[in-house]
């Protein structure tokens, strides 16, 4: 039989849902009367993004970009690869980039730089989680869900070697021994 390791819950589904409501309300207020272009960073943001956009009451378009600075395992290589880009013209648009977690910040620094060069009216960053103790570059998070300690977290879209993305909460894997 296939089993999964025990996961200690750090942030429950209820807490996530409450925070998503708060973030969406701020976005709805900040961009009232305007359209937003929401860009999810694959794959980690998929669950956070889908919950968030359901609470955005503004006219919105949704796109995805795929960027990674990680290979297998948990250490950044520092090299950011864009394997799927957004094809839409971003000139004069309000762009909200949605990411799962800002760790060293290296991935998002590159993605934000790339998108900012495309003539948008605003490019804002919305991240579900942040690990400030691990930051290597200065990055401003406009809409942040939660700060987490320096532990490798999984669930709600976040993985370790592609596992645990489907958990409806954020947790830490507790190895069997
Ligand atoms: P950064 O470039 O170091 O900020 O790395 C960001 C990316 O690394 C995130 O988008 C995640 O995909 C991944 N990552 C960083 N920390 C964690 C973690 O604790 N759990 C799962 N993925 C993580
Ligand atoms: Mg990611």
mmCIF file of C-alpha atoms and ligand atoms in Angstrom:
data_model
loop_
_atom_site.group_PDB
_atom_site.id
_atom_site.type_symbol
_atom_site.label_atom_id
_atom_site.label_comp_id
_atom_site.label_asym_id
_atom_site.label_seq_id
_atom_site.Cartn_x
_atom_site.Cartn_y
_atom_site.Cartn_z
ATOM 1 C CA UNK A 1 0.000 0.000 0.000
ATOM 2 C CA UNK A 2 1.176 3.544 -0.742
ATOM 3 C CA UNK A 3 1.061 5.884 2.267
ATOM 4 C CA UNK A 4 2.142 9.469 2.879
ATOM 5 C CA UNK A 5 4.253 10.752 5.761
ATOM 6 C CA UNK A 6 2.527 12.554 8.600
ATOM 7 C CA UNK A 7 2.195 16.282 8.077
ATOM 8 C CA UNK A 8 2.081 18.717 11.006
ATOM 9 C CA UNK A 9 -0.439 21.488 10.285
ATOM 10 C CA UNK A 10 1.031 25.007 10.422
ATOM 11 C CA UNK A 11 -1.813 26.962 8.792
ATOM 12 C CA UNK A 12 -5.265 25.414 8.608
ATOM 13 C CA UNK A 13 -7.634 25.522 5.648
ATOM 14 C CA UNK A 14 -9.909 27.875 7.619
ATOM 15 C CA UNK A 15 -7.061 30.295 8.322
ATOM 16 C CA UNK A 16 -6.064 30.221 4.656
ATOM 17 C CA UNK A 17 -9.586 30.888 3.510
ATOM 18 C CA UNK A 18 -9.984 33.799 5.942
ATOM 19 C CA UNK A 19 -6.707 35.331 4.737
ATOM 20 C CA UNK A 20 -7.650 34.869 1.072
ATOM 21 C CA UNK A 21 -10.851 36.840 1.761
ATOM 22 C CA UNK A 22 -8.834 39.659 3.340
ATOM 23 C CA UNK A 23 -6.332 39.812 0.478
ATOM 24 C CA UNK A 24 -9.077 39.765 -2.168
ATOM 25 C CA UNK A 25 -10.912 42.564 -0.364
ATOM 26 C CA UNK A 26 -7.765 44.704 -0.387
ATOM 27 C CA UNK A 27 -7.268 44.021 -4.102
ATOM 28 C CA UNK A 28 -10.934 44.790 -4.818
ATOM 29 C CA UNK A 29 -10.562 48.140 -3.003
ATOM 30 C CA UNK A 30 -7.172 49.054 -4.460
ATOM 31 C CA UNK A 31 -8.298 48.457 -8.047
ATOM 32 C CA UNK A 32 -11.961 49.458 -7.730
ATOM 33 C CA UNK A 33 -13.385 50.424 -11.122
ATOM 34 C CA UNK A 34 -10.477 48.844 -13.022
ATOM 35 C CA UNK A 35 -9.582 45.560 -14.641
ATOM 36 C CA UNK A 36 -6.849 43.308 -13.293
ATOM 37 C CA UNK A 37 -4.598 40.822 -15.060
ATOM 38 C CA UNK A 38 -3.851 38.019 -12.610
ATOM 39 C CA UNK A 39 -0.732 35.986 -13.379
ATOM 40 C CA UNK A 40 -0.193 32.802 -11.387
ATOM 41 C CA UNK A 41 3.294 31.383 -11.068
ATOM 42 C CA UNK A 42 3.137 27.658 -11.815
ATOM 43 C CA UNK A 43 2.839 25.259 -10.325
ATOM 44 C CA UNK A 44 2.872 26.196 -6.648
ATOM 45 C CA UNK A 45 0.333 29.030 -6.828
ATOM 46 C CA UNK A 46 -2.492 27.064 -8.451
ATOM 47 C CA UNK A 47 -4.583 26.455 -5.331
ATOM 48 C CA UNK A 48 -4.028 29.892 -3.756
ATOM 49 C CA UNK A 49 -4.767 31.528 -7.117
ATOM 50 C CA UNK A 50 -7.984 29.612 -7.682
ATOM 51 C CA UNK A 51 -9.276 30.515 -4.203
ATOM 52 C CA UNK A 52 -8.180 34.143 -4.598
ATOM 53 C CA UNK A 53 -9.729 34.810 -8.016
ATOM 54 C CA UNK A 54 -13.077 33.457 -6.825
ATOM 55 C CA UNK A 55 -13.110 36.351 -4.322
ATOM 56 C CA UNK A 56 -11.998 39.022 -6.772
ATOM 57 C CA UNK A 57 -15.105 40.899 -7.860
ATOM 58 C CA UNK A 58 -13.330 43.098 -10.443
ATOM 59 C CA UNK A 59 -13.201 42.378 -14.163
ATOM 60 C CA UNK A 60 -10.241 40.005 -14.373
ATOM 61 C CA UNK A 61 -8.198 37.923 -16.787
ATOM 62 C CA UNK A 62 -6.118 34.971 -15.564
ATOM 63 C CA UNK A 63 -2.797 33.800 -17.007
ATOM 64 C CA UNK A 64 0.076 31.601 -15.912
ATOM 65 C CA UNK A 65 3.821 31.881 -16.060
ATOM 66 C CA UNK A 66 6.202 29.099 -15.172
ATOM 67 C CA UNK A 67 9.485 29.964 -13.553
ATOM 68 C CA UNK A 68 11.823 27.950 -11.441
ATOM 69 C CA UNK A 69 15.093 28.359 -9.654
ATOM 70 C CA UNK A 70 14.954 24.907 -8.117
ATOM 71 C CA UNK A 71 15.816 21.508 -9.457
ATOM 72 C CA UNK A 72 14.760 18.459 -7.468
ATOM 73 C CA UNK A 73 15.317 18.859 -3.731
ATOM 74 C CA UNK A 74 15.103 21.991 -1.658
ATOM 75 C CA UNK A 75 18.139 24.126 -2.540
ATOM 76 C CA UNK A 76 17.982 27.069 -4.950
ATOM 77 C CA UNK A 77 20.450 27.096 -7.821
ATOM 78 C CA UNK A 78 20.135 30.857 -8.314
ATOM 79 C CA UNK A 79 19.401 30.372 -12.017
ATOM 80 C CA UNK A 80 15.835 31.316 -12.954
ATOM 81 C CA UNK A 81 14.326 29.626 -15.961
ATOM 82 C CA UNK A 82 11.090 30.881 -17.595
ATOM 83 C CA UNK A 83 9.612 27.778 -19.193
ATOM 84 C CA UNK A 84 6.164 29.247 -19.916
ATOM 85 C CA UNK A 85 5.628 32.944 -20.519
ATOM 86 C CA UNK A 86 2.497 35.140 -20.643
ATOM 87 C CA UNK A 87 1.643 35.935 -24.240
ATOM 88 C CA UNK A 88 -0.786 38.774 -23.569
ATOM 89 C CA UNK A 89 0.290 42.405 -24.111
ATOM 90 C CA UNK A 90 0.601 44.000 -20.648
ATOM 91 C CA UNK A 91 0.837 47.639 -21.748
ATOM 92 C CA UNK A 92 -1.156 49.910 -19.368
ATOM 93 C CA UNK A 93 -2.632 46.933 -17.497
ATOM 94 C CA UNK A 94 -2.899 46.338 -13.737
ATOM 95 C CA UNK A 95 -0.928 43.162 -13.218
ATOM 96 C CA UNK A 96 -1.103 41.064 -10.046
ATOM 97 C CA UNK A 97 1.474 38.300 -9.870
ATOM 98 C CA UNK A 98 0.382 35.462 -7.585
ATOM 99 C CA UNK A 99 3.063 33.256 -6.021
ATOM 100 C CA UNK A 100 2.999 30.475 -3.436
ATOM 101 C CA UNK A 101 6.012 31.434 -1.322
ATOM 102 C CA UNK A 102 8.818 33.979 -1.358
ATOM 103 C CA UNK A 103 11.885 32.237 0.020
ATOM 104 C CA UNK A 104 15.251 33.702 -1.091
ATOM 105 C CA UNK A 105 13.252 36.006 -3.387
ATOM 106 C CA UNK A 106 15.494 35.208 -6.353
ATOM 107 C CA UNK A 107 12.734 33.707 -8.526
ATOM 108 C CA UNK A 108 10.315 36.587 -7.983
ATOM 109 C CA UNK A 109 12.954 39.266 -8.414
ATOM 110 C CA UNK A 110 13.574 37.919 -11.927
ATOM 111 C CA UNK A 111 9.887 37.434 -12.777
ATOM 112 C CA UNK A 112 8.912 40.922 -11.545
ATOM 113 C CA UNK A 113 11.810 42.477 -13.470
ATOM 114 C CA UNK A 114 10.721 40.690 -16.644
ATOM 115 C CA UNK A 115 7.062 41.726 -16.284
ATOM 116 C CA UNK A 116 7.888 45.324 -15.256
ATOM 117 C CA UNK A 117 9.734 45.799 -18.535
ATOM 118 C CA UNK A 118 6.444 45.351 -20.443
ATOM 119 C CA UNK A 119 4.822 48.725 -19.867
ATOM 120 C CA UNK A 120 2.126 47.775 -17.353
ATOM 121 C CA UNK A 121 0.452 50.517 -15.336
ATOM 122 C CA UNK A 122 1.111 48.578 -12.121
ATOM 123 C CA UNK A 123 2.794 45.272 -11.326
ATOM 124 C CA UNK A 124 1.915 44.058 -7.825
ATOM 125 C CA UNK A 125 3.028 40.937 -6.005
ATOM 126 C CA UNK A 126 0.640 38.769 -4.019
ATOM 127 C CA UNK A 127 2.229 35.852 -2.133
ATOM 128 C CA UNK A 128 0.545 33.301 0.080
ATOM 129 C CA UNK A 129 3.662 32.796 2.224
ATOM 130 C CA UNK A 130 6.996 34.428 2.975
ATOM 131 C CA UNK A 131 10.095 33.134 4.738
ATOM 132 C CA UNK A 132 11.834 36.410 5.603
ATOM 133 C CA UNK A 133 14.736 34.723 7.380
ATOM 134 C CA UNK A 134 15.872 33.204 4.084
ATOM 135 C CA UNK A 135 15.749 36.349 1.936
ATOM 136 C CA UNK A 136 18.749 36.987 -0.318
ATOM 137 C CA UNK A 137 17.356 39.899 -2.340
ATOM 138 C CA UNK A 138 15.165 42.831 -1.361
ATOM 139 C CA UNK A 139 11.635 42.253 -2.603
ATOM 140 C CA UNK A 140 8.422 44.090 -1.797
ATOM 141 C CA UNK A 141 5.334 41.915 -1.268
ATOM 142 C CA UNK A 142 2.237 44.059 -1.822
ATOM 143 C CA UNK A 143 -0.259 41.442 -0.615
ATOM 144 C CA UNK A 144 1.066 38.822 1.800
ATOM 145 C CA UNK A 145 -0.803 35.970 3.449
ATOM 146 C CA UNK A 146 1.487 34.637 6.183
ATOM 147 C CA UNK A 147 5.100 34.659 7.304
ATOM 148 C CA UNK A 148 6.433 31.183 8.038
ATOM 149 C CA UNK A 149 9.558 30.072 9.936
ATOM 150 C CA UNK A 150 12.582 28.612 8.168
ATOM 151 C CA UNK A 151 11.079 25.169 7.680
ATOM 152 C CA UNK A 152 10.248 23.462 4.395
ATOM 153 C CA UNK A 153 6.475 23.726 4.097
ATOM 154 C CA UNK A 154 4.102 21.747 1.893
ATOM 155 C CA UNK A 155 0.453 21.706 0.918
ATOM 156 C CA UNK A 156 -1.994 24.210 -0.599
ATOM 157 C CA UNK A 157 -0.049 23.948 -3.861
ATOM 158 C CA UNK A 158 3.440 23.666 -2.390
ATOM 159 C CA UNK A 159 5.414 20.503 -2.972
ATOM 160 C CA UNK A 160 8.463 18.562 -2.054
ATOM 161 C CA UNK A 161 9.488 16.604 -5.153
ATOM 162 C CA UNK A 162 5.949 17.080 -6.558
ATOM 163 C CA UNK A 163 4.175 15.521 -3.574
ATOM 164 C CA UNK A 164 1.707 17.097 -1.103
ATOM 165 C CA UNK A 165 0.406 19.845 -3.430
ATOM 166 C CA UNK A 166 -3.162 18.591 -2.912
ATOM 167 C CA UNK A 167 -3.285 19.096 0.869
ATOM 168 C CA UNK A 168 -5.911 21.740 1.767
ATOM 169 C CA UNK A 169 -3.639 23.242 4.478
ATOM 170 C CA UNK A 170 0.019 24.279 4.932
ATOM 171 C CA UNK A 171 2.173 21.914 6.952
ATOM 172 C CA UNK A 172 5.570 20.441 7.613
ATOM 173 C CA UNK A 173 6.365 16.828 6.769
ATOM 174 C CA UNK A 174 7.309 14.786 9.819
ATOM 175 C CA UNK A 175 9.476 11.932 8.682
ATOM 176 C CA UNK A 176 8.592 8.551 10.062
ATOM 177 C CA UNK A 177 11.962 8.094 11.850
HETATM 178 P P1 LIG B 1 13.020 31.585 -4.105
HETATM 179 O O1 LIG B 1 13.525 31.962 -5.455
HETATM 180 O O2 LIG B 1 14.130 31.080 -3.225
HETATM 181 O O3 LIG B 1 12.239 32.667 -3.411
HETATM 182 O O4 LIG B 1 12.148 30.307 -4.299
HETATM 183 C C1 LIG B 1 10.842 30.375 -4.481
HETATM 184 C C2 LIG B 1 10.272 29.049 -4.931
HETATM 185 O O5 LIG B 1 10.883 27.946 -4.260
HETATM 186 C C3 LIG B 1 8.832 29.006 -4.547
HETATM 187 O O6 LIG B 1 8.039 29.495 -5.590
HETATM 188 C C4 LIG B 1 8.599 27.542 -4.277
HETATM 189 O O7 LIG B 1 8.252 26.899 -5.481
HETATM 190 C C5 LIG B 1 9.926 27.024 -3.810
HETATM 191 N N1 LIG B 1 9.988 26.957 -2.326
HETATM 192 C C6 LIG B 1 10.675 27.745 -1.483
HETATM 193 N N2 LIG B 1 10.486 27.407 -0.204
HETATM 194 C C7 LIG B 1 9.617 26.377 -0.224
HETATM 195 C C8 LIG B 1 9.003 25.574 0.805
HETATM 196 O O8 LIG B 1 9.195 25.724 2.028
HETATM 197 N N3 LIG B 1 8.166 24.592 0.376
HETATM 198 C C9 LIG B 1 7.897 24.360 -0.946
HETATM 199 N N4 LIG B 1 8.441 25.095 -1.933
HETATM 200 C C10 LIG B 1 9.305 26.087 -1.582
HETATM 201 MG MG1 LIG B 2 6.994 28.452 -7.037
#
